């Protein structure tokens, strides 16, 4: 009796496992969001200016193109994270001196760059079936305290879903 | 029964790993930000003229400028570790026709971080203020003329030039 039951139990467990795998994997595979994110241009430059007459230097606008699919019930978020302060050799300009405004609002929002914590640029829920664009304008707080140099840093845009 | 337990545990572990691996999707883009800061200097004086009124040398051995202190705002951008300096150089002595009063008889006291007292010169620029690295400074300069009975009567004038240097 026992010799006959054990193979049956194996088959039962295998069937259960296969069924469970189907339940676990089939919906997850179908819900895996498909994301697309494009940033244009790849470089922005803050033009030199007199801090007295131009206390805030605006860079040319940046276009953010994004698309979110297979995300019917999930949320999505575009975040910004700088690699660090603006640096020129040993000279630095704090990255927190760079702020941005963005449109349309929502889903976009204004903020201040950080080198340590990703900041939300845009967020929403569900799908964005067609490629959609937003405009971001970065501004550098101008100051007489900046030492001479050619400063640079990198900013990573990350689109995440859910 | 031992085989059944192994199979069940194996399945449970596999399902957990697979769920975590499929939980999120990301797409990234990168932007480079640049700014060039060039050497710049900017100087503002509250008054372009300083006048020393006539006074009895016995009662006023030092004549303060009638305009009071000159407020100076100096701003400059320079390289890291470099010095910014503000100097003053007289064009000549105080002159009135053939009469003259040595410009070295004009001195000043100063207030404000980076500012220093001094004596005017027509041959060597005198330091009014200096500091290291970019930045702006505001201070005052109060001029005085050493009074003397030996000055011939006359209306004396000279010019002096401030130079703010941010290398």
mmCIF file of C-alpha atoms in Angstrom:
data_model
loop_
_atom_site.group_PDB
_atom_site.id
_atom_site.type_symbol
_atom_site.label_atom_id
_atom_site.label_comp_id
_atom_site.label_asym_id
_atom_site.label_seq_id
_atom_site.Cartn_x
_atom_site.Cartn_y
_atom_site.Cartn_z
ATOM 1 C CA UNK A 1 0.000 0.000 0.000
ATOM 2 C CA UNK A 2 2.766 2.446 0.927
ATOM 3 C CA UNK A 3 4.821 1.510 -2.103
ATOM 4 C CA UNK A 4 1.892 2.464 -4.337
ATOM 5 C CA UNK A 5 1.123 5.769 -2.530
ATOM 6 C CA UNK A 6 4.534 7.396 -2.610
ATOM 7 C CA UNK A 7 4.756 7.860 -6.411
ATOM 8 C CA UNK A 8 1.237 9.221 -6.380
ATOM 9 C CA UNK A 9 2.231 11.747 -3.781
ATOM 10 C CA UNK A 10 5.202 12.747 -5.906
ATOM 11 C CA UNK A 11 2.944 13.281 -8.861
ATOM 12 C CA UNK A 12 0.497 15.226 -6.750
ATOM 13 C CA UNK A 13 3.194 17.511 -5.429
ATOM 14 C CA UNK A 14 4.634 18.010 -8.880
ATOM 15 C CA UNK A 15 1.206 18.874 -10.211
ATOM 16 C CA UNK A 16 0.676 21.289 -7.339
ATOM 17 C CA UNK A 17 4.083 22.827 -7.942
ATOM 18 C CA UNK A 18 3.414 23.226 -11.636
ATOM 19 C CA UNK A 19 0.074 24.813 -10.894
ATOM 20 C CA UNK A 20 1.592 27.129 -8.323
ATOM 21 C CA UNK A 21 4.386 28.079 -10.691
ATOM 22 C CA UNK A 22 1.783 28.983 -13.229
ATOM 23 C CA UNK A 23 -0.011 31.171 -10.709
ATOM 24 C CA UNK A 24 3.191 32.858 -9.613
ATOM 25 C CA UNK A 25 4.962 33.343 -12.906
ATOM 26 C CA UNK A 26 2.257 33.851 -15.470
ATOM 27 C CA UNK A 27 0.828 37.096 -13.996
ATOM 28 C CA UNK A 28 4.303 38.437 -13.098
ATOM 29 C CA UNK A 29 5.640 37.870 -16.572
ATOM 30 C CA UNK A 30 2.612 39.553 -18.090
ATOM 31 C CA UNK A 31 2.837 42.528 -15.679
ATOM 32 C CA UNK A 32 6.556 43.193 -16.176
ATOM 33 C CA UNK A 33 6.504 46.892 -17.180
ATOM 34 C CA UNK A 34 8.132 47.971 -20.395
ATOM 35 C CA UNK A 35 9.827 51.329 -19.945
ATOM 36 C CA UNK A 36 11.480 53.814 -22.237
ATOM 37 C CA UNK A 37 13.312 56.986 -21.185
ATOM 38 C CA UNK A 38 15.208 59.481 -23.330
ATOM 39 C CA UNK A 39 16.970 62.666 -22.233
ATOM 40 C CA UNK A 40 17.762 65.416 -24.774
ATOM 41 C CA UNK A 41 20.265 67.041 -24.955
ATOM 42 C CA UNK A 42 22.908 64.974 -23.194
ATOM 43 C CA UNK A 43 24.775 68.052 -21.935
ATOM 44 C CA UNK A 44 23.685 71.383 -20.515
ATOM 45 C CA UNK A 45 25.874 74.398 -19.830
ATOM 46 C CA UNK A 46 25.274 77.213 -17.386
ATOM 47 C CA UNK A 47 26.554 80.353 -19.093
ATOM 48 C CA UNK A 48 28.851 82.648 -17.079
ATOM 49 C CA UNK A 49 27.011 85.647 -15.657
ATOM 50 C CA UNK A 50 27.384 88.512 -13.180
ATOM 51 C CA UNK A 51 25.922 87.295 -9.872
ATOM 52 C CA UNK A 52 24.573 90.803 -9.180
ATOM 53 C CA UNK A 53 22.504 90.969 -12.337
ATOM 54 C CA UNK A 54 21.882 87.231 -12.794
ATOM 55 C CA UNK A 55 21.534 85.629 -9.382
ATOM 56 C CA UNK A 56 20.175 82.461 -10.975
ATOM 57 C CA UNK A 57 21.602 81.054 -14.227
ATOM 58 C CA UNK A 58 19.147 79.054 -16.315
ATOM 59 C CA UNK A 59 20.496 76.334 -18.581
ATOM 60 C CA UNK A 60 18.832 75.449 -21.889
ATOM 61 C CA UNK A 61 15.776 73.298 -21.325
ATOM 62 C CA UNK A 62 16.000 69.516 -21.240
ATOM 63 C CA UNK A 63 13.364 67.327 -22.837
ATOM 64 C CA UNK A 64 12.427 64.119 -21.037
ATOM 65 C CA UNK A 65 10.644 61.556 -23.194
ATOM 66 C CA UNK A 66 9.141 58.539 -21.492
ATOM 67 C CA UNK A 67 6.786 55.652 -22.047
ATOM 68 C CA UNK A 68 5.355 53.134 -19.590
ATOM 69 C CA UNK A 69 3.619 49.962 -20.752
ATOM 70 C CA UNK A 70 2.367 46.775 -19.109
ATOM 71 C CA UNK A 71 1.888 48.708 -15.911
ATOM 72 C CA UNK A 72 -1.886 48.970 -15.746
ATOM 73 C CA UNK A 73 -2.138 48.864 -11.971
ATOM 74 C CA UNK A 74 1.309 49.983 -10.897
ATOM 75 C CA UNK A 75 2.924 53.313 -10.210
ATOM 76 C CA UNK A 76 5.939 54.818 -11.985
ATOM 77 C CA UNK A 77 8.521 57.417 -11.061
ATOM 78 C CA UNK A 78 11.287 59.385 -12.745
ATOM 79 C CA UNK A 79 14.016 60.365 -10.314
ATOM 80 C CA UNK A 80 17.216 62.398 -10.520
ATOM 81 C CA UNK A 81 20.487 61.683 -8.768
ATOM 82 C CA UNK A 82 23.677 63.683 -9.281
ATOM 83 C CA UNK A 83 26.990 61.884 -9.151
ATOM 84 C CA UNK A 84 28.263 64.584 -6.802
ATOM 85 C CA UNK A 85 28.951 68.292 -6.522
ATOM 86 C CA UNK A 86 30.038 70.325 -9.540
ATOM 87 C CA UNK A 87 33.808 69.958 -9.461
ATOM 88 C CA UNK A 88 36.777 71.601 -11.152
ATOM 89 C CA UNK A 89 39.912 70.035 -9.775
ATOM 90 C CA UNK A 90 39.758 70.632 -6.044
ATOM 91 C CA UNK A 91 37.174 73.400 -6.387
ATOM 92 C CA UNK A 92 33.530 72.533 -5.850
ATOM 93 C CA UNK A 93 30.120 74.073 -6.181
ATOM 94 C CA UNK A 94 27.520 72.315 -4.011
ATOM 95 C CA UNK A 95 25.110 70.353 -6.171
ATOM 96 C CA UNK A 96 22.293 71.611 -3.951
ATOM 97 C CA UNK A 97 22.853 74.997 -5.626
ATOM 98 C CA UNK A 98 21.226 73.474 -8.711
ATOM 99 C CA UNK A 99 17.439 73.467 -8.753
ATOM 100 C CA UNK A 100 14.941 72.707 -11.470
ATOM 101 C CA UNK A 101 11.483 73.572 -12.616
ATOM 102 C CA UNK A 102 9.542 71.234 -14.856
ATOM 103 C CA UNK A 103 6.345 71.034 -16.822
ATOM 104 C CA UNK A 104 3.706 69.842 -17.188
ATOM 105 C CA UNK A 105 2.761 69.645 -13.531
ATOM 106 C CA UNK A 106 1.689 67.009 -12.761
ATOM 107 C CA UNK A 107 3.234 64.575 -13.368
ATOM 108 C CA UNK A 108 6.424 66.672 -13.234
ATOM 109 C CA UNK A 109 7.506 68.656 -10.208
ATOM 110 C CA UNK A 110 10.213 71.125 -9.201
ATOM 111 C CA UNK A 111 13.086 70.156 -6.969
ATOM 112 C CA UNK A 112 16.683 70.473 -5.868
ATOM 113 C CA UNK A 113 19.472 68.182 -6.998
ATOM 114 C CA UNK A 114 21.169 65.919 -4.507
ATOM 115 C CA UNK A 115 24.282 63.852 -4.722
ATOM 116 C CA UNK A 116 23.152 61.363 -2.141
ATOM 117 C CA UNK A 117 19.392 60.881 -2.429
ATOM 118 C CA UNK A 118 17.412 60.453 -5.635
ATOM 119 C CA UNK A 119 14.890 63.255 -6.061
ATOM 120 C CA UNK A 120 11.524 62.807 -7.725
ATOM 121 C CA UNK A 121 11.144 64.577 -11.056
ATOM 122 C CA UNK A 122 7.841 63.009 -12.098
ATOM 123 C CA UNK A 123 5.501 60.328 -10.903
ATOM 124 C CA UNK A 124 2.230 58.720 -11.848
ATOM 125 C CA UNK A 125 0.358 55.476 -12.096
ATOM 126 C CA UNK A 126 -0.806 53.139 -14.796
ATOM 127 C CA UNK A 127 0.358 53.094 -18.372
ATOM 128 C CA UNK A 128 1.677 55.902 -20.522
ATOM 129 C CA UNK A 129 1.044 54.164 -23.821
ATOM 130 C CA UNK A 130 2.356 56.869 -26.112
ATOM 131 C CA UNK A 131 5.749 58.467 -25.727
ATOM 132 C CA UNK A 132 5.191 61.589 -23.640
ATOM 133 C CA UNK A 133 7.503 64.514 -23.058
ATOM 134 C CA UNK A 134 8.209 66.894 -20.236
ATOM 135 C CA UNK A 135 10.459 69.921 -20.076
ATOM 136 C CA UNK A 136 13.004 70.517 -17.340
ATOM 137 C CA UNK A 137 14.923 73.744 -16.784
ATOM 138 C CA UNK A 138 17.887 73.545 -14.434
ATOM 139 C CA UNK A 139 19.089 76.664 -12.637
ATOM 140 C CA UNK A 140 22.362 77.338 -10.843
ATOM 141 C CA UNK A 141 22.374 79.787 -7.941
ATOM 142 C CA UNK A 142 25.057 82.253 -8.979
ATOM 143 C CA UNK A 143 27.593 83.514 -6.474
ATOM 144 C CA UNK A 144 30.752 85.591 -6.156
ATOM 145 C CA UNK A 145 32.193 82.830 -3.997
ATOM 146 C CA UNK A 146 32.691 80.379 -6.868
ATOM 147 C CA UNK A 147 36.355 79.994 -7.688
ATOM 148 C CA UNK A 148 37.544 80.095 -11.261
ATOM 149 C CA UNK A 149 37.328 76.784 -13.106
ATOM 150 C CA UNK A 150 35.423 74.559 -15.505
ATOM 151 C CA UNK A 151 33.015 72.589 -13.361
ATOM 152 C CA UNK A 152 31.061 69.508 -14.315
ATOM 153 C CA UNK A 153 28.980 66.687 -12.918
ATOM 154 C CA UNK A 154 26.605 64.009 -14.172
ATOM 155 C CA UNK A 155 22.931 63.588 -13.427
ATOM 156 C CA UNK A 156 21.253 60.207 -13.847
ATOM 157 C CA UNK A 157 17.562 60.052 -14.700
ATOM 158 C CA UNK A 158 15.896 56.793 -13.655
ATOM 159 C CA UNK A 159 12.414 55.682 -14.655
ATOM 160 C CA UNK A 160 11.137 52.983 -12.324
ATOM 161 C CA UNK A 161 7.942 50.946 -12.270
ATOM 162 C CA UNK A 162 6.143 49.894 -10.258
ATOM 163 C CA UNK B 1 7.997 11.090 2.979
ATOM 164 C CA UNK B 2 11.503 12.534 3.091
ATOM 165 C CA UNK B 3 11.479 12.972 -0.707
ATOM 166 C CA UNK B 4 8.182 14.836 -0.573
ATOM 167 C CA UNK B 5 9.514 17.368 1.943
ATOM 168 C CA UNK B 6 12.636 18.035 -0.162
ATOM 169 C CA UNK B 7 10.566 18.597 -3.282
ATOM 170 C CA UNK B 8 8.192 20.968 -1.546
ATOM 171 C CA UNK B 9 10.985 23.040 0.039
ATOM 172 C CA UNK B 10 12.784 23.227 -3.305
ATOM 173 C CA UNK B 11 9.713 24.586 -4.988
ATOM 174 C CA UNK B 12 9.114 27.193 -2.289
ATOM 175 C CA UNK B 13 12.665 28.534 -2.547
ATOM 176 C CA UNK B 14 12.522 28.734 -6.334
ATOM 177 C CA UNK B 15 9.223 30.624 -6.310
ATOM 178 C CA UNK B 16 10.608 33.235 -3.881
ATOM 179 C CA UNK B 17 13.667 33.991 -5.996
ATOM 180 C CA UNK B 18 11.655 34.215 -9.179
ATOM 181 C CA UNK B 19 9.150 36.678 -7.687
ATOM 182 C CA UNK B 20 11.868 39.061 -6.530
ATOM 183 C CA UNK B 21 13.594 38.999 -9.890
ATOM 184 C CA UNK B 22 10.476 40.085 -11.739
ATOM 185 C CA UNK B 23 9.322 42.777 -9.293
ATOM 186 C CA UNK B 24 10.501 46.046 -10.926
ATOM 187 C CA UNK B 25 11.711 47.549 -14.179
ATOM 188 C CA UNK B 26 13.977 50.551 -14.704
ATOM 189 C CA UNK B 27 15.208 52.689 -17.558
ATOM 190 C CA UNK B 28 17.922 55.288 -17.197
ATOM 191 C CA UNK B 29 19.265 58.316 -18.994
ATOM 192 C CA UNK B 30 22.215 60.568 -18.248
ATOM 193 C CA UNK B 31 22.817 64.301 -18.396
ATOM 194 C CA UNK B 32 26.113 66.124 -18.081
ATOM 195 C CA UNK B 33 26.026 69.586 -16.493
ATOM 196 C CA UNK B 34 28.871 72.057 -16.907
ATOM 197 C CA UNK B 35 29.626 75.613 -15.877
ATOM 198 C CA UNK B 36 32.677 77.751 -16.493
ATOM 199 C CA UNK B 37 33.600 80.368 -13.906
ATOM 200 C CA UNK B 38 35.936 83.037 -15.249
ATOM 201 C CA UNK B 39 38.074 85.584 -13.430
ATOM 202 C CA UNK B 40 35.983 88.671 -12.772
ATOM 203 C CA UNK B 41 36.304 91.829 -10.668
ATOM 204 C CA UNK B 42 33.772 94.467 -9.743
ATOM 205 C CA UNK B 43 34.334 97.582 -7.634
ATOM 206 C CA UNK B 44 31.885 100.120 -6.272
ATOM 207 C CA UNK B 45 32.714 103.333 -4.345
ATOM 208 C CA UNK B 46 30.142 105.334 -2.429
ATOM 209 C CA UNK B 47 31.846 108.595 -3.319
ATOM 210 C CA UNK B 48 34.068 109.671 -6.203
ATOM 211 C CA UNK B 49 35.322 112.782 -4.448
ATOM 212 C CA UNK B 50 36.989 113.448 -1.106
ATOM 213 C CA UNK B 51 37.319 117.015 0.216
ATOM 214 C CA UNK B 52 39.455 118.262 3.074
ATOM 215 C CA UNK B 53 38.048 121.516 4.432
ATOM 216 C CA UNK B 54 40.338 124.345 5.553
ATOM 217 C CA UNK B 55 41.173 124.216 9.248
ATOM 218 C CA UNK B 56 43.478 125.714 11.840
ATOM 219 C CA UNK B 57 46.487 123.381 12.151
ATOM 220 C CA UNK B 58 46.689 124.082 15.853
ATOM 221 C CA UNK B 59 43.120 123.043 16.437
ATOM 222 C CA UNK B 60 42.905 120.398 13.734
ATOM 223 C CA UNK B 61 46.272 118.776 13.151
ATOM 224 C CA UNK B 62 44.472 116.137 11.123
ATOM 225 C CA UNK B 63 41.612 117.072 8.802
ATOM 226 C CA UNK B 64 39.012 114.399 8.220
ATOM 227 C CA UNK B 65 37.378 114.202 4.808
ATOM 228 C CA UNK B 66 34.144 116.144 4.681
ATOM 229 C CA UNK B 67 32.355 113.277 2.931
ATOM 230 C CA UNK B 68 33.073 110.950 5.819
ATOM 231 C CA UNK B 69 34.012 107.312 5.200
ATOM 232 C CA UNK B 70 34.056 106.004 1.641
ATOM 233 C CA UNK B 71 32.217 102.715 1.477
ATOM 234 C CA UNK B 72 33.886 100.230 -0.825
ATOM 235 C CA UNK B 73 32.291 97.092 -2.219
ATOM 236 C CA UNK B 74 34.786 94.824 -3.940
ATOM 237 C CA UNK B 75 33.840 91.548 -5.598
ATOM 238 C CA UNK B 76 36.058 89.140 -7.405
ATOM 239 C CA UNK B 77 36.368 85.621 -8.735
ATOM 240 C CA UNK B 78 39.759 83.996 -8.792
ATOM 241 C CA UNK B 79 41.363 80.573 -8.771
ATOM 242 C CA UNK B 80 41.317 78.406 -5.688
ATOM 243 C CA UNK B 81 43.969 79.631 -3.267
ATOM 244 C CA UNK B 82 44.715 82.830 -5.213
ATOM 245 C CA UNK B 83 44.532 86.319 -3.710
ATOM 246 C CA UNK B 84 42.313 89.191 -4.708
ATOM 247 C CA UNK B 85 43.710 92.641 -3.973
ATOM 248 C CA UNK B 86 42.440 96.199 -3.991
ATOM 249 C CA UNK B 87 45.082 98.890 -4.269
ATOM 250 C CA UNK B 88 45.134 102.679 -4.408
ATOM 251 C CA UNK B 89 47.635 104.798 -6.315
ATOM 252 C CA UNK B 90 47.660 108.590 -6.398
ATOM 253 C CA UNK B 91 48.312 110.308 -9.718
ATOM 254 C CA UNK B 92 50.479 112.933 -8.067
ATOM 255 C CA UNK B 93 50.854 115.097 -4.997
ATOM 256 C CA UNK B 94 48.059 117.515 -4.147
ATOM 257 C CA UNK B 95 48.786 120.358 -6.538
ATOM 258 C CA UNK B 96 47.702 123.961 -6.724
ATOM 259 C CA UNK B 97 49.576 125.814 -9.432
ATOM 260 C CA UNK B 98 53.181 125.622 -8.392
ATOM 261 C CA UNK B 99 52.261 124.732 -4.823
ATOM 262 C CA UNK B 100 52.099 121.148 -3.664
ATOM 263 C CA UNK B 101 51.256 119.106 -0.621
ATOM 264 C CA UNK B 102 52.963 115.712 -0.492
ATOM 265 C CA UNK B 103 50.394 112.983 -1.108
ATOM 266 C CA UNK B 104 52.005 111.007 1.683
ATOM 267 C CA UNK B 105 50.361 113.501 4.040
ATOM 268 C CA UNK B 106 47.084 111.781 3.241
ATOM 269 C CA UNK B 107 46.398 108.661 5.247
ATOM 270 C CA UNK B 108 43.376 106.468 5.801
ATOM 271 C CA UNK B 109 41.894 104.217 8.407
ATOM 272 C CA UNK B 110 39.768 101.283 7.407
ATOM 273 C CA UNK B 111 37.030 98.992 8.647
ATOM 274 C CA UNK B 112 35.770 95.716 7.298
ATOM 275 C CA UNK B 113 37.198 92.237 6.930
ATOM 276 C CA UNK B 114 40.257 92.261 4.708
ATOM 277 C CA UNK B 115 40.655 96.067 4.733
ATOM 278 C CA UNK B 116 43.758 97.784 6.096
ATOM 279 C CA UNK B 117 44.858 101.306 7.024
ATOM 280 C CA UNK B 118 47.501 102.988 4.886
ATOM 281 C CA UNK B 119 49.263 106.024 3.511
ATOM 282 C CA UNK B 120 48.796 107.308 -0.003
ATOM 283 C CA UNK B 121 51.600 107.140 -2.503
ATOM 284 C CA UNK B 122 52.109 108.387 -6.037
ATOM 285 C CA UNK B 123 54.821 105.880 -6.827
ATOM 286 C CA UNK B 124 53.686 102.554 -5.394
ATOM 287 C CA UNK B 125 50.141 101.226 -5.248
ATOM 288 C CA UNK B 126 49.065 100.799 -1.650
ATOM 289 C CA UNK B 127 46.958 97.863 -0.515
ATOM 290 C CA UNK B 128 43.483 98.788 0.641
ATOM 291 C CA UNK B 129 42.086 95.265 0.946
ATOM 292 C CA UNK B 130 42.999 91.721 0.108
ATOM 293 C CA UNK B 131 41.655 88.232 0.597
ATOM 294 C CA UNK B 132 42.103 84.681 -0.633
ATOM 295 C CA UNK B 133 39.677 82.905 -3.005
ATOM 296 C CA UNK B 134 36.632 84.308 -4.708
ATOM 297 C CA UNK B 135 34.227 86.444 -2.758
ATOM 298 C CA UNK B 136 32.958 89.887 -2.027
ATOM 299 C CA UNK B 137 34.061 92.313 0.679
ATOM 300 C CA UNK B 138 32.560 95.537 1.945
ATOM 301 C CA UNK B 139 34.547 98.022 4.008
ATOM 302 C CA UNK B 140 35.135 101.686 4.613
ATOM 303 C CA UNK B 141 38.061 103.971 4.106
ATOM 304 C CA UNK B 142 38.260 107.212 6.082
ATOM 305 C CA UNK B 143 40.789 109.699 4.695
ATOM 306 C CA UNK B 144 42.633 112.356 6.668
ATOM 307 C CA UNK B 145 45.108 115.065 5.696
ATOM 308 C CA UNK B 146 47.939 115.988 8.037
ATOM 309 C CA UNK B 147 47.406 119.733 8.525
ATOM 310 C CA UNK B 148 50.311 122.190 8.547
ATOM 311 C CA UNK B 149 51.096 125.882 8.675
ATOM 312 C CA UNK B 150 53.562 125.434 5.830
ATOM 313 C CA UNK B 151 50.893 124.768 3.194
ATOM 314 C CA UNK B 152 50.630 127.719 0.838
ATOM 315 C CA UNK B 153 47.163 129.074 0.266
ATOM 316 C CA UNK B 154 45.506 127.445 -2.689
ATOM 317 C CA UNK B 155 42.964 124.936 -3.931
ATOM 318 C CA UNK B 156 44.766 121.653 -4.210
ATOM 319 C CA UNK B 157 43.620 118.630 -6.118
ATOM 320 C CA UNK B 158 44.822 115.249 -7.251
ATOM 321 C CA UNK B 159 43.339 112.029 -8.478
ATOM 322 C CA UNK B 160 43.803 108.497 -7.248
ATOM 323 C CA UNK B 161 42.971 105.220 -8.877
ATOM 324 C CA UNK B 162 41.673 102.054 -7.258
ATOM 325 C CA UNK B 163 42.617 98.784 -8.856
ATOM 326 C CA UNK B 164 40.878 95.526 -7.983
ATOM 327 C CA UNK B 165 42.804 92.531 -9.222
ATOM 328 C CA UNK B 166 41.455 88.993 -9.372
ATOM 329 C CA UNK B 167 44.108 86.894 -11.080
#
